[in-house]
Coordinates of C-alpha atoms and ligand atoms in Angstrom, one line a residue:
X1 CA -0.1 4.1 20.1
X2 CA -2.5 4.0 16.6
X3 CA -0.1 1.1 15.3
X4 CA -2.9 -2.3 15.8
X5 CA -2.9 -5.6 15.7
X6 CA -6.3 -7.2 14.0
X7 CA -9.1 -8.2 15.8
X8 CA -9.9 -12.0 16.7
X9 CA -12.9 -10.6 15.7
X10 CA -12.0 -10.8 11.5
X11 CA -11.7 -14.4 11.4
X12 CA -15.0 -14.9 11.3
X13 CA -15.7 -18.0 8.6
X14 CA -16.3 -17.4 4.6
X15 CA -20.0 -18.8 5.9
X16 CA -20.5 -15.9 8.0
X17 CA -22.7 -12.8 6.0
X18 CA -20.9 -11.2 8.5
X19 CA -17.9 -11.9 8.7
X20 CA -16.2 -8.1 9.0
X21 CA -13.8 -7.2 6.3
X22 CA -10.0 -6.1 6.2
X23 CA -9.2 -3.5 7.8
X24 CA -6.3 -2.8 5.9
X25 CA -5.4 -3.8 2.3
X26 CA -2.0 -3.4 0.9
X27 CA -1.7 -4.2 -2.5
X28 CA 0.9 -4.5 -4.9
X29 CA -0.3 -3.6 -8.2
X30 CA 2.2 -5.8 -10.5
X31 CA 1.1 -6.6 -14.7
X32 CA 0.8 -3.8 -16.6
X33 CA 3.9 -4.6 -18.4
X34 CA 2.7 -7.2 -19.4
X35 CA -1.1 -6.7 -20.2
X36 CA 0.6 -3.7 -22.6
X37 CA 2.5 -5.9 -24.2
X38 CA 0.4 -8.8 -25.0
X39 CA -2.1 -6.0 -26.5
X40 CA 1.3 -4.5 -28.8
X41 CA 0.9 -1.6 -27.3
X42 CA 3.5 0.5 -25.4
X43 CA 3.8 -0.2 -21.7
X44 CA 2.5 3.1 -20.4
X45 CA -1.2 1.7 -21.7
X46 CA -1.0 -0.7 -19.2
X47 CA 0.2 1.7 -16.4
X48 CA -2.4 3.9 -18.0
X49 CA -5.6 1.1 -17.5
X50 CA -4.2 0.5 -14.4
X51 CA -4.9 4.0 -12.9
X52 CA -8.4 3.1 -13.7
X53 CA -8.4 0.1 -11.7
X54 CA -7.2 1.6 -8.7
X55 CA -10.4 3.6 -8.7
X56 CA -12.4 0.7 -9.2
X57 CA -11.1 -0.9 -6.4
X58 CA -10.6 2.6 -4.2
X59 CA -14.3 2.6 -4.5
X60 CA -14.7 -1.4 -3.6
X61 CA -12.8 -0.9 -1.2
X62 CA -15.2 1.7 0.6
X63 CA -18.0 -0.2 0.0
X64 CA -16.6 -3.3 1.2
X65 CA -16.3 -1.4 4.7
X66 CA -12.4 -1.6 4.5
X67 CA -11.0 1.1 6.3
X68 CA -7.0 1.7 5.1
X69 CA -6.1 0.9 1.6
X70 CA -2.0 0.9 0.6
X71 CA -0.9 0.5 -2.8
X72 CA 2.4 0.3 -4.2
X73 CA 2.7 3.1 -6.9
X74 CA 6.8 2.9 -7.3
X75 CA 9.5 0.9 -6.1
X76 CA 12.7 2.1 -4.6
X77 CA 13.8 -0.3 -6.8
X78 CA 11.7 1.3 -10.0
X79 CA 13.9 3.6 -10.1
X80 CA 16.6 1.6 -12.5
X81 CA 14.0 1.4 -15.6
X82 CA 14.3 2.7 -18.8
X83 CA 14.5 7.3 -18.2
X84 CA 11.2 7.4 -20.3
X85 CA 9.6 5.1 -18.6
X86 CA 9.9 6.3 -15.3
X87 CA 9.6 10.1 -16.5
X88 CA 6.1 8.7 -18.0
X89 CA 4.7 7.4 -14.8
X90 CA 5.5 10.2 -12.5
X91 CA 3.8 12.1 -14.9
X92 CA 0.9 10.0 -15.0
X93 CA 0.7 10.2 -11.6
X94 CA 1.4 13.6 -11.4
X95 CA -1.8 13.7 -13.6
X96 CA -3.6 11.2 -11.8
X97 CA -3.4 13.2 -7.7
X98 CA -4.4 16.4 -9.7
X99 CA -7.5 14.6 -11.1
X100 CA -8.5 13.2 -8.6
X101 CA -7.6 15.3 -5.2
X102 CA -10.6 17.1 -5.0
X103 CA -12.7 14.4 -5.3
X104 CA -11.3 12.7 -2.9
X105 CA -11.5 16.1 -0.2
X106 CA -14.9 15.7 -0.8
X107 CA -15.4 11.9 -0.1
X108 CA -13.5 12.8 3.6
X109 CA -10.2 10.5 2.5
X110 CA -6.7 11.2 4.2
X111 CA -4.1 10.6 1.0
X112 CA -0.3 9.4 2.7
X113 CA 2.8 8.9 0.9
X114 CA 6.1 6.8 1.9
X115 CA 8.9 5.9 1.0
X116 CA 11.7 8.7 0.3
X117 CA 10.2 11.8 -1.7
X118 CA 13.6 12.9 -2.0
X119 CA 14.1 11.5 -4.9
X120 CA 11.2 13.2 -6.3
X121 CA 10.9 15.8 -8.6
X122 CA 10.0 18.7 -6.8
X123 CA 6.8 18.8 -9.1
X124 CA 5.5 16.0 -7.6
X125 CA 7.3 16.7 -3.8
X126 CA 5.0 20.2 -4.4
X127 CA 1.7 17.8 -5.7
X128 CA 2.2 15.1 -2.7
X129 CA 3.1 18.0 0.2
X130 CA -0.5 19.8 -1.4
X131 CA -2.9 16.2 -1.1
X132 CA -1.4 15.6 2.0
X133 CA -2.1 18.3 3.8
X134 CA -5.3 18.9 2.8
X135 CA -6.6 15.9 2.9
X136 CA -4.7 15.5 7.0
X137 CA -8.2 16.2 8.8
X138 CA -9.6 13.0 7.0
X139 CA -10.6 10.0 9.0
X140 CA -13.6 8.3 6.8
X141 CA -10.9 6.4 4.8
X142 CA -6.5 6.3 4.6
X143 CA -5.4 6.3 1.3
X144 CA -1.5 5.8 1.4
X145 CA 1.0 5.7 -1.9
X146 CA 4.3 3.9 -1.8
X147 CA 5.8 5.7 -4.1
X148 CA 10.0 5.5 -4.6
X149 CA 8.9 3.0 -1.7
X150 CA 11.9 0.0 -0.3
X151 CA 10.8 -1.5 3.1
X152 CA 14.4 -1.9 3.7
X153 CA 15.7 1.2 3.3
X154 CA 12.9 2.5 4.7
X155 CA 14.5 0.6 8.0
X156 CA 17.6 1.4 7.3
X157 CA 16.3 5.4 7.9
X158 CA 14.4 4.1 10.6
X159 CA 17.2 2.9 12.8
X160 CA 19.6 5.4 11.7
X161 CA 16.6 8.0 13.4
X162 CA 16.8 6.1 16.4
X163 CA 20.5 6.0 16.5
X164 CA 20.6 9.9 16.5
X165 CA 18.5 10.1 19.4
X166 CA 20.6 7.3 21.1
X167 CA 23.6 9.6 20.3
X168 CA 22.3 12.9 21.5
X169 CA 21.5 11.1 25.1
X170 CA 17.5 11.0 24.3
X171 CA 17.1 7.6 24.8
X172 CA 19.2 4.4 25.4
X173 CA 19.2 1.5 23.5
X174 CA 18.1 -0.7 25.3
X175 CA 15.2 1.5 25.5
X176 CA 14.7 0.6 21.9
X177 CA 11.1 -2.0 21.6
X178 CA 8.6 -2.3 18.4
X179 CA 6.9 0.7 19.1
X180 CA 9.4 3.0 19.4
X181 CA 11.1 0.7 15.9
X182 CA 6.8 1.4 14.6
X183 CA 7.1 4.9 15.1
X184 CA 9.9 5.6 13.1
X185 CA 8.8 3.8 10.3
X186 CA 7.4 5.6 7.2
X187 CA 4.1 3.7 8.0
X188 CA 3.9 5.4 11.8
X189 CA 0.4 5.7 12.6
X190 CA -1.2 2.8 10.0
X191 CA -2.8 -0.1 11.1
X192 CA -0.8 -3.6 9.9
X193 CA -2.4 -4.5 6.8
X194 CA -4.7 -7.6 7.3
X195 CA -4.6 -8.6 4.0
X196 CA -1.7 -8.3 1.1
X197 CA -3.0 -8.1 -2.7
X198 CA -0.6 -9.1 -5.2
X199 CA -1.5 -9.0 -9.2
X200 CA 0.6 -10.2 -11.9
X201 CA 1.4 -14.0 -10.6
X202 CA 4.5 -13.2 -9.0
X203 CA 4.5 -14.7 -5.6
X204 CA 6.7 -12.3 -3.6
X205 CA 6.6 -8.9 -1.6
X206 CA 9.4 -7.0 -3.7
X207 CA 10.7 -5.0 -1.0
X208 CA 7.1 -4.1 0.1
X209 CA 6.6 -3.1 4.2
X210 CA 8.3 -6.2 5.3
X211 CA 8.0 -5.7 9.0
X212 CA 4.5 -4.7 8.8
X213 CA 3.4 -8.1 7.1
X214 CA 4.5 -10.0 10.0
X215 CA 1.0 -11.1 10.4
X216 CA -0.4 -10.5 7.2
X217 CA -2.5 -12.8 5.0
X218 CA -1.4 -12.9 1.6
X219 CA -3.7 -13.5 -1.4
X220 CA -1.7 -14.1 -4.9
X221 CA -3.5 -13.9 -8.4
X222 CA -2.4 -14.4 -12.2
X223 CA -4.8 -11.0 -13.2
X224 CA -2.6 -8.3 -14.3
X225 CA -3.3 -5.4 -12.6
X226 CA -5.2 -3.7 -15.7
X227 CA -7.3 -6.2 -15.7
X228 CA -8.6 -6.3 -11.7
X229 CA -12.0 -5.4 -11.0
X230 CA -14.6 -5.4 -8.3
X231 CA -15.0 -9.4 -8.5
X232 CA -11.0 -9.5 -8.0
X233 CA -11.2 -7.5 -5.7
X234 CA -14.6 -9.8 -3.5
X235 CA -12.9 -12.9 -4.2
X236 CA -9.6 -11.6 -1.7
X237 CA -11.6 -11.1 0.5
X238 CA -14.0 -14.1 0.5
X239 CA -10.9 -15.8 0.6
X240 CA -9.2 -13.6 3.0
X241 CA -12.5 -14.3 5.6
X242 CA -11.9 -17.9 5.4
X243 CA -8.4 -17.6 6.9
X244 CA -8.1 -18.3 10.6
X245 CA -5.5 -16.3 12.1
X246 CA -3.6 -17.7 15.3
X247 CA -0.7 -15.2 15.9
X248 CA 1.6 -18.0 17.0
X249 CA -1.5 -19.4 19.2
X250 CA -3.4 -23.0 18.4
X251 CA -6.8 -23.3 16.9
X252 CA -8.2 -23.8 19.4
X253 CA -7.3 -21.0 21.6
X254 CA -7.9 -18.5 19.1
Ligands
LIG1 C1 3.4 -2.2 -11.9 O1 3.6 -3.7 -13.4 C2 3.8 -1.1 -12.1 C3 5.1 -0.6 -11.5 C4 5.7 -1.7 -10.8 C5 5.2 0.5 -11.4 P1 5.3 -3.8 -14.5 O2 4.9 -2.2 -15.1 O3 5.6 -4.0 -13.1 O4 4.0 -4.3 -15.3 P2 5.0 -5.8 -15.7 O5 5.2 -7.1 -14.1 O6 6.2 -5.4 -16.3 O7 3.8 -6.8 -16.4
LIG2 C1 7.0 -4.1 -7.7 O1 6.6 -4.5 -8.8 C2 6.7 -2.5 -7.3 C3 5.1 -2.2 -7.9 C4 4.3 -2.6 -8.3 C5 5.1 -0.8 -7.8 P1 8.0 -5.4 -9.9 O2 7.1 -5.2 -10.9 O3 9.2 -4.0 -9.6 O4 8.2 -6.5 -9.1 P2 9.7 -7.5 -9.3 O5 10.7 -6.6 -10.2 O6 8.6 -8.2 -10.7 O7 10.0 -7.7 -8.5
LIG3 MG1 6.1 -6.3 -12.8

């Protein structure tokens, strides 16, 4: 089972220069539309600028020793947006993948996708499969893109897959435990996020990693995603280093 909880050694105080970074950072990249609107630009301009922030944060993660980055790129609910915006977002995503794939491969980044990809168009599915296969052997850094992703929908798929095994007589209902559920989720093989950052000022999860973030530290910032840079990311890591993760125990026990 690869699914692991963070080690208590990651709870070192901020004053400790050796404080371990979070192993896994998850980001809800929000605020692109407002960033564009405040400049009198179309929403897509915000999404384009947001792609630059992503590049910056990926590099910042690698420099800081973060091993896993998971980003919320497009939610299951985002399909409800105007068709033009959805198609612009999909084009941008395809373009980003195409442009960044070689560099990621060279840098030994393993790319994964979570979410219901059956809803995406065949060209994007092709790019996703290519990127996943090309980088499958890498272990230096793990970059996961949540696309057409909703945590509740992911859980429904997981429950259905376990129920099928019960129906087929492969397992008994009473055998189902946390590990089995973890393994049935799209995030199978990824550790739990240690730190979840949401930009753009909202303080909610919007259906992102509900099961997986049971003991994740949350960091909400009003900074809009296209404005989010290395200095903001560093502030989030500094805040994380101050948190005491107790997992239900007393402060004395940790
Ligand atoms: C996040 O920015 C990107 C996606 C959801 C795809 P938004 O597009 O939600 O930007 P705001 O929240 O409207 O400013
Ligand atoms: C969450 O942002 C989804 C992504 C960042 C991809 P939204 O902008 O869609 O979330 P709500 O609608 O404000 O909750
Ligand atoms: Mg938003």
